[in-house]
PDB file of C-alpha atoms in Angstrom:
ATOM      1  CA  MET A   1      25.525-117.956 -32.957  1.00  0.00           C
ATOM      2  CA  VAL A   2      27.329-114.965 -31.776  1.00  0.00           C
ATOM      3  CA  ALA A   3      24.959-112.512 -30.376  1.00  0.00           C
ATOM      4  CA  LYS A   4      24.854-108.728 -31.685  1.00  0.00           C
ATOM      5  CA  THR A   5      26.321-106.174 -29.858  1.00  0.00           C
ATOM      6  CA  PRO A   6      23.718-103.383 -29.053  1.00  0.00           C
ATOM      7  CA  VAL A   7      24.633-100.091 -30.479  1.00  0.00           C
ATOM      8  CA  PRO A   8      24.922 -97.502 -27.824  1.00  0.00           C
ATOM      9  CA  GLU A   9      22.226 -95.105 -27.202  1.00  0.00           C
ATOM     10  CA  THR A  10      24.412 -92.224 -27.895  1.00  0.00           C
ATOM     11  CA  VAL A  11      25.501 -93.290 -31.224  1.00  0.00           C
ATOM     12  CA  LEU A  12      21.929 -93.984 -32.200  1.00  0.00           C
ATOM     13  CA  LYS A  13      21.238 -90.458 -31.230  1.00  0.00           C
ATOM     14  CA  LYS A  14      24.080 -88.883 -32.944  1.00  0.00           C
ATOM     15  CA  ARG A  15      22.940 -90.861 -36.152  1.00  0.00           C
ATOM     16  CA  LYS A  16      19.570 -89.408 -35.823  1.00  0.00           C
ATOM     17  CA  THR A  17      20.931 -85.813 -35.558  1.00  0.00           C
ATOM     18  CA  GLN A  18      23.115 -86.129 -38.465  1.00  0.00           C
ATOM     19  CA  GLU A  19      20.167 -87.661 -40.770  1.00  0.00           C
ATOM     20  CA  ARG A  20      17.931 -84.529 -39.369  1.00  0.00           C
ATOM     21  CA  LEU A  21      20.686 -82.161 -40.288  1.00  0.00           C
ATOM     22  CA  ASN A  22      21.494 -83.635 -43.807  1.00  0.00           C
ATOM     23  CA  ALA A  23      17.938 -83.549 -44.556  1.00  0.00           C
ATOM     24  CA  ALA A  24      17.713 -79.929 -43.497  1.00  0.00           C
ATOM     25  CA  LYS A  25      20.710 -79.076 -45.576  1.00  0.00           C
ATOM     26  CA  SER A  26      19.526 -80.832 -48.524  1.00  0.00           C
ATOM     27  CA  ALA A  27      15.959 -79.033 -48.392  1.00  0.00           C
ATOM     28  CA  GLU A  28      17.997 -76.036 -47.843  1.00  0.00           C
ATOM     29  CA  ALA A  29      20.092 -76.713 -50.994  1.00  0.00           C
ATOM     30  CA  ALA A  30      16.944 -77.413 -53.071  1.00  0.00           C
ATOM     31  CA  GLU A  31      15.144 -74.039 -51.987  1.00  0.00           C
ATOM     32  CA  ALA A  32      18.172 -72.143 -52.796  1.00  0.00           C
ATOM     33  CA  LYS A  33      18.523 -73.956 -56.430  1.00  0.00           C
ATOM     34  CA  LYS A  34      14.633 -72.896 -57.038  1.00  0.00           C
ATOM     35  CA  ALA A  35      15.334 -69.191 -56.038  1.00  0.00           C
ATOM     36  CA  ARG A  36      18.301 -69.141 -58.282  1.00  0.00           C
ATOM     37  CA  VAL A  37      16.483 -70.389 -61.319  1.00  0.00           C
ATOM     38  CA  VAL A  38      13.531 -67.810 -60.486  1.00  0.00           C
ATOM     39  CA  LYS A  39      15.890 -65.452 -60.241  1.00  0.00           C
ATOM     40  CA  SER A  40      17.768 -66.105 -63.333  1.00  0.00           C
ATOM     41  CA  ARG A  41      14.492 -66.121 -65.388  1.00  0.00           C
ATOM     42  CA  THR A  42      13.794 -62.799 -63.740  1.00  0.00           C
ATOM     43  CA  ILE A  43      17.062 -61.339 -64.639  1.00  0.00           C
ATOM     44  CA  PHE A  44      16.902 -62.880 -68.320  1.00  0.00           C
ATOM     45  CA  LYS A  45      13.379 -61.252 -68.881  1.00  0.00           C
ATOM     46  CA  ARG A  46      14.626 -57.920 -67.518  1.00  0.00           C
ATOM     47  CA  ALA A  47      17.529 -57.936 -70.104  1.00  0.00           C
ATOM     48  CA  GLU A  48      15.082 -58.749 -72.866  1.00  0.00           C
ATOM     49  CA  SER A  49      13.048 -56.029 -71.891  1.00  0.00           C
ATOM     50  CA  TYR A  50      15.841 -53.498 -71.822  1.00  0.00           C
ATOM     51  CA  VAL A  51      16.902 -54.769 -75.300  1.00  0.00           C
ATOM     52  CA  LYS A  52      13.214 -54.184 -76.721  1.00  0.00           C
ATOM     53  CA  GLU A  53      13.241 -50.503 -74.926  1.00  0.00           C
ATOM     54  CA  TYR A  54      16.389 -49.546 -76.187  1.00  0.00           C
ATOM     55  CA  ARG A  55      15.396 -50.743 -80.206  1.00  0.00           C
ATOM     56  CA  ALA A  56      12.036 -48.906 -79.761  1.00  0.00           C
ATOM     57  CA  GLN A  57      13.984 -45.735 -78.897  1.00  0.00           C
ATOM     58  CA  GLU A  58      16.121 -46.154 -81.808  1.00  0.00           C
ATOM     59  CA  ARG A  59      13.483 -46.776 -84.307  1.00  0.00           C
ATOM     60  CA  GLN A  60      11.375 -43.720 -82.938  1.00  0.00           C
ATOM     61  CA  LEU A  61      14.564 -41.372 -83.499  1.00  0.00           C
ATOM     62  CA  ILE A  62      15.057 -42.790 -86.998  1.00  0.00           C
ATOM     63  CA  ARG A  63      11.335 -42.242 -87.779  1.00  0.00           C
ATOM     64  CA  LEU A  64      11.213 -38.642 -86.355  1.00  0.00           C
ATOM     65  CA  ARG A  65      14.399 -37.653 -88.418  1.00  0.00           C
ATOM     66  CA  ARG A  66      12.831 -39.002 -91.625  1.00  0.00           C
ATOM     67  CA  GLU A  67       9.619 -37.269 -91.043  1.00  0.00           C
ATOM     68  CA  ALA A  68      11.262 -34.063 -90.403  1.00  0.00           C
ATOM     69  CA  LYS A  69      13.617 -34.606 -93.557  1.00  0.00           C
ATOM     70  CA  ARG A  70      10.452 -35.381 -95.643  1.00  0.00           C
ATOM     71  CA  ALA A  71       8.711 -32.358 -94.282  1.00  0.00           C
ATOM     72  CA  GLY A  72      11.810 -30.181 -95.132  1.00  0.00           C
ATOM     73  CA  ASN A  73      12.246 -29.290 -91.502  1.00  0.00           C
ATOM     74  CA  PHE A  74      15.286 -29.546 -89.284  1.00  0.00           C
ATOM     75  CA  PHE A  75      15.081 -32.335 -86.456  1.00  0.00           C
ATOM     76  CA  VAL A  76      16.406 -31.264 -82.986  1.00  0.00           C
ATOM     77  CA  GLU A  77      18.260 -34.334 -81.335  1.00  0.00           C
ATOM     78  CA  PRO A  78      16.882 -34.674 -77.840  1.00  0.00           C
ATOM     79  CA  GLU A  79      19.040 -33.260 -75.031  1.00  0.00           C
ATOM     80  CA  ALA A  80      21.385 -35.617 -73.386  1.00  0.00           C
ATOM     81  CA  LYS A  81      20.771 -36.749 -69.785  1.00  0.00           C
ATOM     82  CA  LEU A  82      24.137 -38.482 -69.201  1.00  0.00           C
ATOM     83  CA  LEU A  83      27.757 -37.308 -69.225  1.00  0.00           C
ATOM     84  CA  PHE A  84      30.799 -39.085 -69.110  1.00  0.00           C
ATOM     85  CA  VAL A  85      33.954 -37.220 -67.838  1.00  0.00           C
ATOM     86  CA  VAL A  86      37.617 -38.055 -67.939  1.00  0.00           C
ATOM     87  CA  ARG A  87      40.333 -36.433 -66.310  1.00  0.00           C
ATOM     88  CA  ILE A  88      43.274 -35.650 -68.911  1.00  0.00           C
ATOM     89  CA  ARG A  89      45.557 -33.359 -66.728  1.00  0.00           C
ATOM     90  CA  GLY A  90      47.543 -33.710 -63.539  1.00  0.00           C
ATOM     91  CA  ILE A  91      48.068 -30.934 -60.591  1.00  0.00           C
ATOM     92  CA  ASN A  92      50.721 -28.935 -61.946  1.00  0.00           C
ATOM     93  CA  ALA A  93      49.581 -25.027 -61.388  1.00  0.00           C
ATOM     94  CA  MET A  94      46.268 -25.816 -60.281  1.00  0.00           C
ATOM     95  CA  HIS A  95      44.184 -23.521 -58.362  1.00  0.00           C
ATOM     96  CA  PRO A  96      42.670 -24.769 -55.328  1.00  0.00           C
ATOM     97  CA  LYS A  97      39.218 -24.116 -56.128  1.00  0.00           C
ATOM     98  CA  ILE A  98      39.427 -26.214 -59.333  1.00  0.00           C
ATOM     99  CA  LYS A  99      41.392 -28.976 -57.230  1.00  0.00           C
ATOM    100  CA  LYS A 100      37.920 -29.051 -54.998  1.00  0.00           C
ATOM    101  CA  ILE A 101      35.794 -29.193 -58.056  1.00  0.00           C
ATOM    102  CA  LEU A 102      37.806 -32.076 -59.438  1.00  0.00           C
ATOM    103  CA  GLN A 103      37.381 -33.897 -55.822  1.00  0.00           C
ATOM    104  CA  LEU A 104      33.627 -33.327 -55.945  1.00  0.00           C
ATOM    105  CA  LEU A 105      33.448 -34.878 -59.365  1.00  0.00           C
ATOM    106  CA  ARG A 106      35.576 -37.861 -57.847  1.00  0.00           C
ATOM    107  CA  LEU A 107      38.370 -37.087 -60.327  1.00  0.00           C
ATOM    108  CA  ARG A 108      41.143 -37.436 -58.034  1.00  0.00           C
ATOM    109  CA  GLN A 109      43.645 -38.989 -60.542  1.00  0.00           C
ATOM    110  CA  ILE A 110      44.742 -38.557 -64.189  1.00  0.00           C
ATOM    111  CA  HIS A 111      42.614 -40.749 -66.602  1.00  0.00           C
ATOM    112  CA  ASN A 112      39.895 -41.385 -63.941  1.00  0.00           C
ATOM    113  CA  GLY A 113      36.401 -41.462 -65.342  1.00  0.00           C
ATOM    114  CA  VAL A 114      32.708 -40.925 -64.026  1.00  0.00           C
ATOM    115  CA  PHE A 115      29.025 -40.571 -65.102  1.00  0.00           C
ATOM    116  CA  LEU A 116      27.323 -37.476 -64.223  1.00  0.00           C
ATOM    117  CA  LYS A 117      23.635 -36.367 -64.570  1.00  0.00           C
ATOM    118  CA  ALA A 118      23.621 -33.483 -67.170  1.00  0.00           C
ATOM    119  CA  ASN A 119      22.024 -30.703 -65.495  1.00  0.00           C
ATOM    120  CA  LYS A 120      22.877 -26.868 -65.030  1.00  0.00           C
ATOM    121  CA  ALA A 121      24.740 -27.439 -61.726  1.00  0.00           C
ATOM    122  CA  THR A 122      26.975 -30.224 -63.550  1.00  0.00           C
ATOM    123  CA  ILE A 123      27.474 -28.136 -66.641  1.00  0.00           C
ATOM    124  CA  ASN A 124      28.577 -25.105 -64.541  1.00  0.00           C
ATOM    125  CA  MET A 125      31.319 -27.321 -62.744  1.00  0.00           C
ATOM    126  CA  LEU A 126      32.345 -28.811 -65.794  1.00  0.00           C
ATOM    127  CA  ARG A 127      33.222 -25.313 -67.306  1.00  0.00           C
ATOM    128  CA  LYS A 128      35.292 -24.401 -64.358  1.00  0.00           C
ATOM    129  CA  VAL A 129      37.541 -27.510 -64.705  1.00  0.00           C
ATOM    130  CA  GLU A 130      37.151 -27.693 -68.601  1.00  0.00           C
ATOM    131  CA  PRO A 131      40.832 -27.314 -69.465  1.00  0.00           C
ATOM    132  CA  TYR A 132      41.629 -30.212 -67.116  1.00  0.00           C
ATOM    133  CA  VAL A 133      38.696 -32.859 -68.338  1.00  0.00           C
ATOM    134  CA  ALA A 134      37.251 -34.243 -71.559  1.00  0.00           C
ATOM    135  CA  TYR A 135      33.704 -34.902 -71.585  1.00  0.00           C
ATOM    136  CA  GLY A 136      30.641 -35.876 -73.816  1.00  0.00           C
ATOM    137  CA  TYR A 137      27.523 -37.970 -74.258  1.00  0.00           C
ATOM    138  CA  PRO A 138      28.339 -41.812 -74.005  1.00  0.00           C
ATOM    139  CA  SER A 139      26.293 -44.113 -76.121  1.00  0.00           C
ATOM    140  CA  LEU A 140      24.793 -47.636 -74.826  1.00  0.00           C
ATOM    141  CA  LYS A 141      27.659 -49.486 -76.120  1.00  0.00           C
ATOM    142  CA  SER A 142      30.346 -47.079 -74.145  1.00  0.00           C
ATOM    143  CA  VAL A 143      28.213 -47.349 -70.825  1.00  0.00           C
ATOM    144  CA  ARG A 144      28.156 -51.282 -71.249  1.00  0.00           C
ATOM    145  CA  GLU A 145      31.888 -51.605 -72.206  1.00  0.00           C
ATOM    146  CA  LEU A 146      32.954 -49.306 -69.324  1.00  0.00           C
ATOM    147  CA  ILE A 147      30.931 -51.132 -66.733  1.00  0.00           C
ATOM    148  CA  TYR A 148      31.617 -54.949 -67.903  1.00  0.00           C
ATOM    149  CA  LYS A 149      35.391 -54.223 -68.825  1.00  0.00           C
ATOM    150  CA  ARG A 150      36.343 -51.360 -66.215  1.00  0.00           C
ATOM    151  CA  GLY A 151      33.432 -51.633 -63.564  1.00  0.00           C
ATOM    152  CA  PHE A 152      34.273 -52.118 -59.860  1.00  0.00           C
ATOM    153  CA  GLY A 153      31.790 -51.393 -57.025  1.00  0.00           C
ATOM    154  CA  LYS A 154      31.928 -50.354 -53.464  1.00  0.00           C
ATOM    155  CA  VAL A 155      31.007 -53.186 -51.265  1.00  0.00           C
ATOM    156  CA  GLY A 156      30.856 -53.818 -47.398  1.00  0.00           C
ATOM    157  CA  PRO A 157      31.221 -51.214 -44.588  1.00  0.00           C
ATOM    158  CA  GLY A 158      35.038 -50.653 -45.797  1.00  0.00           C
ATOM    159  CA  LYS A 159      33.757 -49.653 -49.217  1.00  0.00           C
ATOM    160  CA  ASP A 160      36.076 -52.477 -50.777  1.00  0.00           C
ATOM    161  CA  ARG A 161      36.633 -52.078 -54.310  1.00  0.00           C
ATOM    162  CA  ILE A 162      35.260 -55.289 -55.868  1.00  0.00           C
ATOM    163  CA  PRO A 163      35.063 -56.112 -59.411  1.00  0.00           C
ATOM    164  CA  LEU A 164      31.395 -56.664 -60.989  1.00  0.00           C
ATOM    165  CA  SER A 165      32.013 -60.065 -61.955  1.00  0.00           C
ATOM    166  CA  ASP A 166      28.824 -61.437 -60.604  1.00  0.00           C
ATOM    167  CA  ASN A 167      25.092 -60.275 -60.143  1.00  0.00           C
ATOM    168  CA  ALA A 168      25.253 -60.901 -56.437  1.00  0.00           C
ATOM    169  CA  THR A 169      27.683 -58.035 -55.847  1.00  0.00           C
ATOM    170  CA  VAL A 170      25.179 -55.469 -57.355  1.00  0.00           C
ATOM    171  CA  GLU A 171      22.218 -56.968 -55.643  1.00  0.00           C
ATOM    172  CA  GLN A 172      24.115 -56.959 -52.201  1.00  0.00           C
ATOM    173  CA  VAL A 173      24.351 -53.228 -52.329  1.00  0.00           C
ATOM    174  CA  LEU A 174      21.516 -52.308 -54.526  1.00  0.00           C
ATOM    175  CA  GLY A 175      18.975 -54.536 -53.838  1.00  0.00           C
ATOM    176  CA  LYS A 176      16.849 -52.299 -52.038  1.00  0.00           C
ATOM    177  CA  SER A 177      16.860 -49.844 -55.333  1.00  0.00           C
ATOM    178  CA  ASP A 178      15.489 -52.874 -57.299  1.00  0.00           C
ATOM    179  CA  ILE A 179      18.762 -53.235 -59.290  1.00  0.00           C
ATOM    180  CA  ILE A 180      19.908 -57.114 -59.143  1.00  0.00           C
ATOM    181  CA  CYS A 181      22.020 -57.555 -61.974  1.00  0.00           C
ATOM    182  CA  VAL A 182      24.714 -55.829 -63.996  1.00  0.00           C
ATOM    183  CA  GLU A 183      22.178 -55.097 -66.898  1.00  0.00           C
ATOM    184  CA  ASP A 184      19.766 -53.451 -64.244  1.00  0.00           C
ATOM    185  CA  LEU A 185      22.710 -51.191 -63.086  1.00  0.00           C
ATOM    186  CA  ILE A 186      23.535 -50.270 -67.238  1.00  0.00           C
ATOM    187  CA  HIS A 187      19.895 -49.445 -67.650  1.00  0.00           C
ATOM    188  CA  GLU A 188      19.674 -47.189 -64.435  1.00  0.00           C
ATOM    189  CA  ILE A 189      23.053 -45.541 -65.562  1.00  0.00           C
ATOM    190  CA  TYR A 190      22.239 -45.082 -69.261  1.00  0.00           C
ATOM    191  CA  THR A 191      18.483 -43.956 -68.821  1.00  0.00           C
ATOM    192  CA  VAL A 192      19.421 -41.766 -65.614  1.00  0.00           C
ATOM    193  CA  GLY A 193      16.644 -43.362 -63.773  1.00  0.00           C
ATOM    194  CA  PRO A 194      15.208 -42.628 -60.303  1.00  0.00           C
ATOM    195  CA  ALA A 195      18.284 -44.611 -58.513  1.00  0.00           C
ATOM    196  CA  PHE A 196      20.623 -42.810 -60.807  1.00  0.00           C
ATOM    197  CA  LYS A 197      22.448 -41.556 -57.485  1.00  0.00           C
ATOM    198  CA  GLN A 198      22.549 -44.760 -55.611  1.00  0.00           C
ATOM    199  CA  ALA A 199      23.791 -46.766 -58.913  1.00  0.00           C
ATOM    200  CA  ASN A 200      26.424 -44.056 -59.604  1.00  0.00           C
ATOM    201  CA  ASN A 201      27.837 -43.790 -56.034  1.00  0.00           C
ATOM    202  CA  PHE A 202      28.029 -47.778 -55.818  1.00  0.00           C
ATOM    203  CA  LEU A 203      30.360 -47.363 -58.892  1.00  0.00           C
ATOM    204  CA  TRP A 204      33.969 -46.815 -58.505  1.00  0.00           C
ATOM    205  CA  PRO A 205      35.637 -44.178 -60.605  1.00  0.00           C
ATOM    206  CA  PHE A 206      36.989 -45.825 -63.780  1.00  0.00           C
ATOM    207  CA  LYS A 207      40.481 -46.191 -63.821  1.00  0.00           C
ATOM    208  CA  LEU A 208      41.140 -46.110 -67.676  1.00  0.00           C
ATOM    209  CA  SER A 209      44.339 -46.593 -69.480  1.00  0.00           C
ATOM    210  CA  SER A 210      46.302 -43.836 -71.523  1.00  0.00           C
ATOM    211  CA  PRO A 211      44.469 -43.622 -75.020  1.00  0.00           C
ATOM    212  CA  SER A 212      45.941 -45.850 -77.731  1.00  0.00           C
ATOM    213  CA  GLY A 213      47.698 -43.175 -80.284  1.00  0.00           C
ATOM    214  CA  GLY A 214      48.206 -40.702 -77.364  1.00  0.00           C
ATOM    215  CA  PHE A 215      46.313 -37.408 -76.916  1.00  0.00           C
ATOM    216  CA  ASN A 216      46.637 -34.572 -79.474  1.00  0.00           C
ATOM    217  CA  GLN A 217      47.345 -31.608 -77.155  1.00  0.00           C
ATOM    218  CA  ILE A 218      45.770 -31.809 -73.688  1.00  0.00           C
ATOM    219  CA  THR A 219      46.378 -27.929 -73.194  1.00  0.00           C
ATOM    220  CA  LYS A 220      44.179 -27.035 -76.038  1.00  0.00           C
ATOM    221  CA  HIS A 221      40.291 -27.364 -76.247  1.00  0.00           C
ATOM    222  CA  PHE A 222      39.028 -30.050 -78.443  1.00  0.00           C
ATOM    223  CA  VAL A 223      37.389 -27.358 -80.983  1.00  0.00           C
ATOM    224  CA  GLU A 224      41.048 -25.892 -81.408  1.00  0.00           C
ATOM    225  CA  GLY A 225      42.344 -29.176 -82.222  1.00  0.00           C
ATOM    226  CA  GLY A 226      43.209 -30.303 -78.515  1.00  0.00           C
ATOM    227  CA  ASP A 227      41.612 -32.697 -76.239  1.00  0.00           C
ATOM    228  CA  ALA A 228      40.200 -30.720 -73.414  1.00  0.00           C
ATOM    229  CA  GLY A 229      36.315 -29.821 -72.861  1.00  0.00           C
ATOM    230  CA  ASN A 230      33.161 -30.922 -74.583  1.00  0.00           C
ATOM    231  CA  ARG A 231      33.251 -33.426 -77.373  1.00  0.00           C
ATOM    232  CA  GLU A 232      29.658 -34.443 -77.379  1.00  0.00           C
ATOM    233  CA  ASN A 233      29.255 -37.621 -79.238  1.00  0.00           C
ATOM    234  CA  LEU A 234      33.186 -38.100 -80.089  1.00  0.00           C
ATOM    235  CA  ILE A 235      33.597 -39.125 -76.319  1.00  0.00           C
ATOM    236  CA  ASN A 236      32.640 -42.505 -77.432  1.00  0.00           C
ATOM    237  CA  ASP A 237      35.908 -42.753 -79.574  1.00  0.00           C
ATOM    238  CA  LEU A 238      38.013 -41.882 -76.683  1.00  0.00           C
ATOM    239  CA  ILE A 239      36.318 -44.466 -74.547  1.00  0.00           C
ATOM    240  CA  VAL A 240      37.105 -47.084 -76.846  1.00  0.00           C
ATOM    241  CA  ARG A 241      40.793 -46.199 -77.024  1.00  0.00           C
ATOM    242  CA  MET A 242      41.054 -45.705 -73.323  1.00  0.00           C
ATOM    243  CA  CYS A 243      38.922 -49.138 -72.311  1.00  0.00           C
TER     244      CYS A 243
END
């Protein structure tokens, strides 16, 4: 019989080390998978709760309108908390002050769009730049479409422009504000929540296309048959044409 050649001790040590590393790697992968499952369930439950919240708000508004009509009264719609602003004109013959306001609003290019909180300061700024922008009150559908279709986030120290194709991108930047997925981001923006400033700063200004069918007349106000200024809920039609 041929005697077996003894395995060198260094090879045995290497095998043991490799086995230990493989076991640690497998355990880590199992833990990561478990964490992913838990997170996906949490995200699903949150999205479900948001849908219930939106439906409840809609039903309440319908009920209040019906009650007012039944009683022969007028129903005053709740004041909008969110604005969507689109720049519709370039820099020709622009006053430096207006240019500065547009920079503060992050509207540096034509057809750029941003969300803004509807308050006195914002309204005053918009009145000064009204001939150069179109704005109004976006619906939930419009907010969702803008973020899913045209949404980009600022990621990393270099503020890289990254598409919002993964919930991990959102969690990486906004996890501290308890925003861990795109649906959380949509909810925070639409409801103008406590972390609205962080969520809005995370979003890059939306780069929209020219509206299908074109503008009517960008030098005139919307109420005069043009495109500039406040168009209230009709901003949603413009968003659809520009997305």
